[in-house]
mmCIF file of C-alpha atoms and ligand atoms in Angstrom:
data_model
loop_
_atom_site.group_PDB
_atom_site.id
_atom_site.type_symbol
_atom_site.label_atom_id
_atom_site.label_comp_id
_atom_site.label_asym_id
_atom_site.label_seq_id
_atom_site.Cartn_x
_atom_site.Cartn_y
_atom_site.Cartn_z
ATOM 1 C CA MET A 1 27.063 -2.012 11.939
ATOM 2 C CA ARG A 2 27.645 -2.932 8.356
ATOM 3 C CA LEU A 3 24.382 -4.327 7.023
ATOM 4 C CA LEU A 4 23.387 -6.061 3.838
ATOM 5 C CA LEU A 5 19.818 -5.382 2.711
ATOM 6 C CA LEU A 6 18.572 -7.869 0.151
ATOM 7 C CA ALA A 7 15.430 -7.068 -1.785
ATOM 8 C CA CYS A 8 13.932 -7.149 -5.246
ATOM 9 C CA LEU A 9 15.074 -3.802 -6.514
ATOM 10 C CA ARG A 10 13.853 -4.146 -10.064
ATOM 11 C CA ALA A 11 11.615 -1.483 -11.500
ATOM 12 C CA ARG A 12 9.767 0.697 -9.081
ATOM 13 C CA THR A 13 8.178 -2.009 -7.002
ATOM 14 C CA GLY A 14 6.853 -1.543 -3.509
ATOM 15 C CA ASN A 15 9.730 -3.612 -2.152
ATOM 16 C CA ALA A 16 12.295 -1.288 -3.745
ATOM 17 C CA THR A 17 10.630 1.750 -2.180
ATOM 18 C CA THR A 18 10.542 0.048 1.195
ATOM 19 C CA ALA A 19 14.197 -0.949 0.861
ATOM 20 C CA ALA A 20 15.286 2.619 0.166
ATOM 21 C CA ARG A 21 13.316 3.869 3.144
ATOM 22 C CA ILE A 22 14.765 1.263 5.480
ATOM 23 C CA ARG A 23 18.284 2.044 4.268
ATOM 24 C CA ASP A 24 17.703 5.715 5.047
ATOM 25 C CA HIS A 25 16.467 4.840 8.549
ATOM 26 C CA LEU A 26 19.612 2.789 9.177
ATOM 27 C CA HIS A 27 21.978 5.397 7.757
ATOM 28 C CA ALA A 28 20.346 7.988 9.971
ATOM 29 C CA ALA A 29 21.266 5.825 12.966
ATOM 30 C CA GLY A 30 24.910 5.721 11.865
ATOM 31 C CA HIS A 31 24.975 2.246 10.303
ATOM 32 C CA THR A 32 26.160 1.349 6.854
ATOM 33 C CA CYS A 33 23.488 -0.363 4.820
ATOM 34 C CA VAL A 34 24.227 -1.772 1.388
ATOM 35 C CA LEU A 35 21.303 -2.593 -0.888
ATOM 36 C CA LYS A 36 21.645 -5.616 -3.159
ATOM 37 C CA ASP A 37 19.180 -6.914 -5.689
ATOM 38 C CA ALA A 38 18.064 -10.419 -4.764
ATOM 39 C CA PHE A 39 17.668 -11.228 -8.462
ATOM 40 C CA MET A 40 21.418 -10.971 -8.908
ATOM 41 C CA TYR A 41 22.053 -13.976 -6.676
ATOM 42 C CA GLY A 42 21.129 -17.558 -7.325
ATOM 43 C CA SER A 43 21.889 -19.364 -4.103
ATOM 44 C CA PRO A 44 22.649 -18.970 -0.396
ATOM 45 C CA ALA A 45 26.272 -19.893 -1.249
ATOM 46 C CA GLU A 46 26.652 -16.788 -3.399
ATOM 47 C CA ILE A 47 25.315 -14.624 -0.598
ATOM 48 C CA ALA A 48 27.578 -16.343 1.914
ATOM 49 C CA ASN A 49 30.487 -15.482 -0.356
ATOM 50 C CA LEU A 50 29.319 -11.878 -0.563
ATOM 51 C CA THR A 51 28.843 -11.466 3.173
ATOM 52 C CA SER A 52 32.287 -12.858 3.976
ATOM 53 C CA THR A 53 34.254 -11.025 1.292
ATOM 54 C CA ASP A 54 32.447 -7.754 1.921
ATOM 55 C CA GLU A 55 32.562 -8.197 5.696
ATOM 56 C CA PHE A 56 28.941 -7.658 6.586
ATOM 57 C CA ASP A 57 27.951 -7.913 10.235
ATOM 58 C CA ALA A 58 24.317 -8.708 9.642
ATOM 59 C CA ALA A 59 21.682 -8.855 6.955
ATOM 60 C CA LEU A 60 18.078 -7.957 6.276
ATOM 61 C CA ALA A 61 15.863 -9.328 3.567
ATOM 62 C CA ILE A 62 12.603 -8.002 2.231
ATOM 63 C CA HIS A 63 10.362 -10.873 1.146
ATOM 64 C CA LEU A 64 10.666 -14.150 2.963
ATOM 65 C CA TYR A 65 11.016 -16.159 -0.235
ATOM 66 C CA LYS A 66 12.571 -14.002 -2.959
ATOM 67 C CA ALA A 67 15.283 -12.537 -0.729
ATOM 68 C CA GLY A 68 14.982 -14.511 2.502
ATOM 69 C CA ARG A 69 15.764 -17.881 0.946
ATOM 70 C CA LEU A 70 19.216 -16.571 0.004
ATOM 71 C CA LEU A 71 20.010 -16.175 3.704
ATOM 72 C CA GLN A 72 19.367 -19.811 4.587
ATOM 73 C CA GLY A 73 22.246 -21.151 6.624
ATOM 74 C CA SER A 74 23.731 -17.689 6.897
ATOM 75 C CA ARG A 75 26.851 -17.229 8.974
ATOM 76 C CA ILE A 76 25.736 -13.740 9.981
ATOM 77 C CA PRO A 77 22.530 -12.980 11.877
ATOM 78 C CA PHE A 78 19.611 -11.659 9.873
ATOM 79 C CA GLY A 79 16.081 -10.291 10.097
ATOM 80 C CA ILE A 80 13.218 -10.611 7.656
ATOM 81 C CA ILE A 81 10.719 -8.067 6.436
ATOM 82 C CA PHE A 82 7.644 -9.667 4.921
ATOM 83 C CA GLY A 83 7.115 -8.504 1.376
ATOM 84 C CA GLY A 84 3.405 -9.129 1.039
ATOM 85 C CA THR A 85 3.250 -11.696 -1.743
ATOM 86 C CA ASP A 86 5.307 -14.075 0.404
ATOM 87 C CA VAL A 87 2.550 -14.519 2.968
ATOM 88 C CA ASN A 88 -0.277 -13.920 0.517
ATOM 89 C CA GLU A 89 0.827 -15.974 -2.465
ATOM 90 C CA ASP A 90 4.039 -17.972 -2.072
ATOM 91 C CA ILE A 91 2.716 -19.569 1.079
ATOM 92 C CA LYS A 92 0.289 -21.534 -1.103
ATOM 93 C CA CYS A 93 3.141 -23.327 -2.839
ATOM 94 C CA ARG A 94 4.293 -26.187 -0.622
ATOM 95 C CA GLU A 95 7.945 -26.041 -1.652
ATOM 96 C CA LYS A 96 8.249 -22.308 -1.173
ATOM 97 C CA CYS A 97 6.343 -22.512 2.077
ATOM 98 C CA GLN A 98 8.801 -25.050 3.423
ATOM 99 C CA VAL A 99 11.776 -22.883 2.508
ATOM 100 C CA MET A 100 10.131 -19.824 4.030
ATOM 101 C CA GLY A 101 9.454 -21.719 7.266
ATOM 102 C CA ALA A 102 13.116 -22.683 7.512
ATOM 103 C CA VAL A 103 14.274 -19.128 6.840
ATOM 104 C CA LEU A 104 11.865 -17.729 9.397
ATOM 105 C CA GLN A 105 13.143 -20.185 11.977
ATOM 106 C CA GLU A 106 16.680 -18.921 11.470
ATOM 107 C CA ALA A 107 15.743 -15.257 11.434
ATOM 108 C CA ARG A 108 16.230 -13.256 14.606
ATOM 109 C CA PHE A 109 13.073 -11.301 13.927
ATOM 110 C CA ALA A 110 10.498 -10.639 11.239
ATOM 111 C CA VAL A 111 8.566 -7.489 10.462
ATOM 112 C CA ALA A 112 5.019 -7.406 9.132
ATOM 113 C CA PHE A 113 3.359 -4.301 7.739
ATOM 114 C CA SER A 114 0.000 -5.104 9.275
ATOM 115 C CA VAL A 115 -1.597 -7.166 12.015
ATOM 116 C CA GLU A 116 -3.295 -9.104 9.275
ATOM 117 C CA MET A 117 0.021 -10.020 7.651
ATOM 118 C CA LYS A 118 1.424 -11.109 10.997
ATOM 119 C CA GLU A 119 -1.606 -13.292 11.620
ATOM 120 C CA LEU A 120 -1.241 -14.963 8.230
ATOM 121 C CA ALA A 121 2.392 -15.781 8.937
ATOM 122 C CA ALA A 122 1.749 -16.842 12.533
ATOM 123 C CA ALA A 123 -1.028 -19.178 11.427
ATOM 124 C CA GLU A 124 1.428 -20.980 9.158
ATOM 125 C CA TRP A 125 4.434 -20.849 11.484
ATOM 126 C CA PRO A 126 3.118 -20.626 15.065
ATOM 127 C CA ASP A 127 6.592 -20.956 16.589
ATOM 128 C CA ALA A 128 7.630 -17.702 14.938
ATOM 129 C CA ARG A 129 4.742 -15.673 16.348
ATOM 130 C CA LYS A 130 6.779 -14.157 19.170
ATOM 131 C CA LYS A 131 9.432 -12.771 16.879
ATOM 132 C CA ILE A 132 7.088 -11.138 14.380
ATOM 133 C CA TYR A 133 6.816 -7.409 14.936
ATOM 134 C CA VAL A 134 4.157 -5.257 13.371
ATOM 135 C CA GLN A 135 5.480 -2.090 11.793
ATOM 136 C CA SER A 136 2.145 -0.709 10.868
ATOM 137 C CA GLN A 137 2.227 1.514 7.826
ATOM 138 C CA ASP A 138 -0.931 3.344 8.700
ATOM 139 C CA TRP A 139 0.283 6.399 10.483
ATOM 140 C CA HIS A 140 -2.692 6.793 12.797
ATOM 141 C CA ARG A 141 -0.384 5.801 15.635
ATOM 142 C CA LYS A 142 2.130 8.487 14.782
ATOM 143 C CA ASP A 143 -0.540 11.059 14.100
ATOM 144 C CA PRO A 144 -3.761 10.135 15.890
ATOM 145 C CA SER A 145 -5.649 12.777 13.937
ATOM 146 C CA VAL A 146 -5.370 10.573 10.825
ATOM 147 C CA HIS A 147 -8.384 8.327 10.356
ATOM 148 C CA LEU A 148 -9.681 6.222 7.502
ATOM 149 C CA GLY A 149 -13.435 5.901 7.200
ATOM 150 C CA ILE A 150 -14.965 3.216 5.004
ATOM 151 C CA ILE A 151 -18.434 4.179 3.971
ATOM 152 C CA GLY A 152 -21.090 2.774 1.717
ATOM 153 C CA PRO A 153 -23.892 0.242 1.494
ATOM 154 C CA ALA A 154 -23.104 -3.329 2.568
ATOM 155 C CA VAL A 155 -23.837 -4.946 -0.778
ATOM 156 C CA ASP A 156 -22.231 -8.275 0.021
ATOM 157 C CA PRO A 157 -23.044 -9.236 3.643
ATOM 158 C CA LEU A 158 -20.292 -11.860 3.907
ATOM 159 C CA PHE A 159 -17.624 -9.496 2.601
ATOM 160 C CA SER A 160 -18.893 -6.683 4.843
ATOM 161 C CA SER A 161 -18.655 -8.823 7.939
ATOM 162 C CA GLU A 162 -15.100 -9.826 6.991
ATOM 163 C CA VAL A 163 -14.189 -6.165 6.573
ATOM 164 C CA LYS A 164 -15.731 -5.250 9.934
ATOM 165 C CA GLU A 165 -13.872 -8.078 11.629
ATOM 166 C CA LYS A 166 -10.535 -6.950 10.218
ATOM 167 C CA VAL A 167 -11.113 -3.289 10.919
ATOM 168 C CA LYS A 168 -11.702 -4.057 14.614
ATOM 169 C CA ARG A 169 -7.988 -4.773 14.925
ATOM 170 C CA LEU A 170 -6.881 -1.645 13.065
ATOM 171 C CA PRO A 171 -6.759 1.521 15.143
ATOM 172 C CA GLY A 172 -7.899 4.586 13.234
ATOM 173 C CA VAL A 173 -9.890 2.672 10.621
ATOM 174 C CA HIS A 174 -13.662 2.821 10.879
ATOM 175 C CA VAL A 175 -16.565 1.300 9.001
ATOM 176 C CA LEU A 176 -19.294 3.919 8.879
ATOM 177 C CA GLN A 177 -22.953 3.546 8.206
ATOM 178 C CA GLU A 178 -24.350 4.418 4.820
ATOM 179 C CA LEU A 179 -25.490 8.068 4.623
ATOM 180 C CA PRO A 180 -27.970 9.950 2.432
ATOM 181 C CA GLN A 181 -26.129 11.755 -0.372
ATOM 182 C CA GLN A 182 -26.251 15.232 1.162
ATOM 183 C CA GLU A 183 -24.874 14.054 4.481
ATOM 184 C CA LEU A 184 -22.266 11.988 2.671
ATOM 185 C CA HIS A 185 -21.149 15.073 0.753
ATOM 186 C CA ALA A 186 -20.929 17.003 4.016
ATOM 187 C CA ALA A 187 -18.745 14.229 5.451
ATOM 188 C CA VAL A 188 -16.534 14.230 2.344
ATOM 189 C CA ARG A 189 -16.116 18.005 2.629
ATOM 190 C CA ARG A 190 -14.775 17.570 6.147
ATOM 191 C CA SER A 191 -12.282 14.929 5.003
ATOM 192 C CA PHE A 192 -8.719 15.551 3.953
ATOM 193 C CA ALA A 193 -8.947 13.234 0.948
ATOM 194 C CA VAL A 194 -11.115 10.583 -0.667
ATOM 195 C CA VAL A 195 -9.564 7.153 -1.242
ATOM 196 C CA ASN A 196 -10.634 4.656 -3.855
ATOM 197 C CA SER A 197 -8.724 1.386 -3.497
ATOM 198 C CA SER A 198 -11.048 -0.620 -5.718
ATOM 199 C CA ILE A 199 -9.562 -3.420 -7.791
ATOM 200 C CA SER A 200 -12.714 -3.870 -9.834
ATOM 201 C CA GLU A 201 -13.375 -1.729 -12.827
ATOM 202 C CA GLY A 202 -16.111 0.811 -13.241
ATOM 203 C CA MET A 203 -16.656 4.525 -13.361
ATOM 204 C CA SER A 204 -16.468 6.177 -10.022
ATOM 205 C CA ALA A 205 -19.131 8.759 -9.388
ATOM 206 C CA ALA A 206 -17.688 9.147 -5.881
ATOM 207 C CA ILE A 207 -14.351 10.307 -7.322
ATOM 208 C CA LEU A 208 -16.002 12.886 -9.565
ATOM 209 C CA GLU A 209 -18.124 14.103 -6.666
ATOM 210 C CA ALA A 210 -15.059 14.500 -4.458
ATOM 211 C CA MET A 211 -13.331 16.478 -7.199
ATOM 212 C CA ASP A 212 -16.363 18.692 -7.441
ATOM 213 C CA LEU A 213 -16.364 19.165 -3.657
ATOM 214 C CA ASP A 214 -12.712 20.367 -3.691
ATOM 215 C CA ILE A 215 -11.395 17.251 -1.958
ATOM 216 C CA PRO A 216 -8.266 15.583 -3.357
ATOM 217 C CA VAL A 217 -8.559 11.965 -4.476
ATOM 218 C CA LEU A 218 -6.123 9.093 -3.970
ATOM 219 C CA ALA A 219 -7.131 6.164 -6.141
ATOM 220 C CA ARG A 220 -5.771 2.800 -7.134
ATOM 221 C CA ASN A 221 -4.111 2.841 -10.509
ATOM 222 C CA ILE A 222 -6.602 0.763 -12.494
ATOM 223 C CA PRO A 223 -7.893 1.776 -15.935
ATOM 224 C CA GLY A 224 -11.292 2.930 -14.605
ATOM 225 C CA ASN A 225 -9.625 5.368 -12.218
ATOM 226 C CA ALA A 226 -6.754 6.331 -14.512
ATOM 227 C CA ALA A 227 -9.375 7.323 -17.077
ATOM 228 C CA ILE A 228 -10.536 10.170 -14.851
ATOM 229 C CA ILE A 229 -7.428 10.939 -12.802
ATOM 230 C CA LYS A 230 -4.189 12.169 -14.254
ATOM 231 C CA HIS A 231 -1.478 11.326 -11.741
ATOM 232 C CA LYS A 232 -0.201 14.354 -9.797
ATOM 233 C CA GLU A 233 -2.413 16.618 -11.884
ATOM 234 C CA THR A 234 -5.995 15.932 -10.951
ATOM 235 C CA GLY A 235 -5.341 13.382 -8.195
ATOM 236 C CA LEU A 236 -2.911 10.722 -7.068
ATOM 237 C CA LEU A 237 -2.752 7.141 -8.321
ATOM 238 C CA PHE A 238 -1.160 4.348 -6.309
ATOM 239 C CA SER A 239 -0.454 0.690 -7.054
ATOM 240 C CA THR A 240 0.862 -0.586 -3.739
ATOM 241 C CA PRO A 241 0.119 0.104 -0.064
ATOM 242 C CA GLN A 242 3.601 1.580 0.278
ATOM 243 C CA GLU A 243 2.945 3.940 -2.583
ATOM 244 C CA PHE A 244 -0.378 4.910 -1.037
ATOM 245 C CA VAL A 245 1.371 5.853 2.203
ATOM 246 C CA MET A 246 4.105 7.765 0.407
ATOM 247 C CA LEU A 247 1.637 9.739 -1.735
ATOM 248 C CA SER A 248 -0.669 10.467 1.200
ATOM 249 C CA LYS A 249 2.233 11.866 3.148
ATOM 250 C CA SER A 250 3.392 14.007 0.268
ATOM 251 C CA LEU A 251 -0.148 15.343 -0.090
ATOM 252 C CA MET A 252 -0.287 16.168 3.631
ATOM 253 C CA ASN A 253 3.115 17.833 3.582
ATOM 254 C CA ASP A 254 2.670 19.828 0.411
ATOM 255 C CA PRO A 255 -0.236 22.276 0.597
ATOM 256 C CA ILE A 256 0.766 23.827 -2.733
ATOM 257 C CA MET A 257 0.520 20.537 -4.559
ATOM 258 C CA GLU A 258 -2.746 19.852 -2.727
ATOM 259 C CA LYS A 259 -4.216 23.154 -3.854
ATOM 260 C CA GLU A 260 -3.099 22.670 -7.454
ATOM 261 C CA ILE A 261 -4.607 19.203 -7.609
ATOM 262 C CA ILE A 262 -7.888 20.460 -6.178
ATOM 263 C CA THR A 263 -8.052 23.325 -8.674
ATOM 264 C CA ARG A 264 -7.263 21.185 -11.712
ATOM 265 C CA ALA A 265 -9.611 18.394 -10.605
ATOM 266 C CA LYS A 266 -12.438 20.857 -10.177
ATOM 267 C CA ALA A 267 -11.813 22.323 -13.627
ATOM 268 C CA TYR A 268 -11.690 18.821 -15.099
ATOM 269 C CA VAL A 269 -15.017 17.830 -13.555
ATOM 270 C CA LYS A 270 -16.618 21.077 -14.733
ATOM 271 C CA LYS A 271 -15.344 20.545 -18.236
ATOM 272 C CA HIS A 272 -15.964 16.860 -18.735
ATOM 273 C CA HIS A 273 -18.341 15.574 -16.168
ATOM 274 C CA SER A 274 -20.372 18.416 -14.788
ATOM 275 C CA TRP A 275 -23.753 17.451 -13.501
ATOM 276 C CA GLU A 276 -25.260 20.323 -15.448
ATOM 277 C CA GLY A 277 -23.525 19.247 -18.623
ATOM 278 C CA GLU A 278 -24.595 15.673 -18.138
ATOM 279 C CA ARG A 279 -28.131 16.728 -17.411
ATOM 280 C CA LYS A 280 -28.271 18.854 -20.534
ATOM 281 C CA THR A 281 -26.847 16.082 -22.673
ATOM 282 C CA TYR A 282 -29.408 13.574 -21.518
ATOM 283 C CA GLN A 283 -32.256 16.038 -21.635
ATOM 284 C CA THR A 284 -31.338 16.882 -25.199
ATOM 285 C CA LEU A 285 -30.733 13.302 -26.256
ATOM 286 C CA VAL A 286 -33.932 12.015 -24.808
ATOM 287 C CA LEU A 287 -35.825 14.402 -27.055
ATOM 288 C CA ARG A 288 -34.558 12.359 -29.972
ATOM 289 C CA LEU A 289 -36.434 9.424 -28.606
ATOM 290 C CA GLN A 290 -39.769 11.115 -28.890
HETATM 291 C C1 NAG B 301 32.933 -15.209 -4.492
HETATM 292 O O1 NAG B 301 33.135 -13.819 -4.613
HETATM 293 C C2 NAG B 301 34.245 -13.454 -5.402
HETATM 294 C C3 NAG B 301 34.427 -11.945 -5.301
HETATM 295 O O2 NAG B 301 33.210 -11.240 -5.488
HETATM 296 C C4 NAG B 301 34.000 -13.939 -6.835
HETATM 297 O O3 NAG B 301 35.100 -13.611 -7.640
HETATM 298 C C5 NAG B 301 33.773 -15.443 -6.815
HETATM 299 O O4 NAG B 301 33.458 -15.901 -8.075
HETATM 300 C C6 NAG B 301 32.669 -15.805 -5.850
HETATM 301 N N1 NAG B 301 32.493 -17.232 -5.718
HETATM 302 C C7 NAG B 301 31.308 -17.831 -5.746
HETATM 303 C C8 NAG B 301 31.320 -19.305 -5.556
HETATM 304 O O5 NAG B 301 30.258 -17.224 -5.914
HETATM 305 C C1 NAG B 302 -13.830 3.130 -7.107
HETATM 306 O O1 NAG B 302 -13.346 3.039 -8.427
HETATM 307 C C2 NAG B 302 -13.893 2.011 -9.202
HETATM 308 C C3 NAG B 302 -13.177 2.079 -10.550
HETATM 309 O O2 NAG B 302 -13.222 3.362 -11.105
HETATM 310 C C4 NAG B 302 -15.399 2.181 -9.299
HETATM 311 O O3 NAG B 302 -15.959 1.119 -10.025
HETATM 312 C C5 NAG B 302 -16.007 2.251 -7.903
HETATM 313 O O4 NAG B 302 -17.378 2.543 -7.997
HETATM 314 C C6 NAG B 302 -15.329 3.337 -7.105
HETATM 315 N N1 NAG B 302 -15.872 3.362 -5.753
HETATM 316 C C7 NAG B 302 -15.896 4.469 -5.043
HETATM 317 C C8 NAG B 302 -16.547 4.368 -3.707
HETATM 318 O O5 NAG B 302 -15.407 5.513 -5.439
#
């Protein structure tokens, strides 16, 4: 088949990464898949012109609004891949929501990257539920030895119960009880990596501890984390779920990179954040307060 894949290809967004991956999957199956940037087209008429002059058999769009809306009234069959911000953000805008509903109705199928995303879409467009497939990006299903443990004190009871509720539907993800520091360190040592996906700023003692325990760290690229992790040198920084998956896989498949990151992270912690160093600093400073 000759397929058109419409997505926002600008910069290095998550959608662009996903698009390239999907194209590779389709090429591997013997299809032709042509990537086009949704930003280059202003209306469904322009896409209709493209699909007829270029003789496409079918189309795919990543993002129900940004790319999907261009396929409204399409002559050729198409499928939709939810982009994330479509069901999380654009759905809140009544006009966009209406367009997205119409596109979804026309689509042969839709793909969501999580059960949660599917549920959000199905709540808005119940008729589409049956055609929404979940292509989970956690790879627990492909490799059942991969697990994600969420551990720590339940500071906000409401938030914690929401997390527990969601996790119930995600195989391979577990909420673990808070542990005393020594036991926590033992658990970290037995892990493949420590993940920090925080969106709120701070200084992560847990990241420094993991570095000190020779465990690689994957952290969200926010200033607090970027201040202590240099990407691909002392850890890995991600901005999107897709990037997280890609980096985790590269870490699992590249023991040399893993070892180098561990070594440099350890040296970094020793140099800049060592417990001994910190202790000495404070013990010395406090003397000035006498
Ligand atoms: C249709 O496509 C052709 C060839 O790409 C282009 O020259 C023409 O301007 C297009 N028409 C519209 C209405 O977009
Ligand atoms: C994650 O990182 C943020 C920002 O650096 C920090 O505030 C938070 O304490 C960290 N949490 C863990 C568990 O590492």
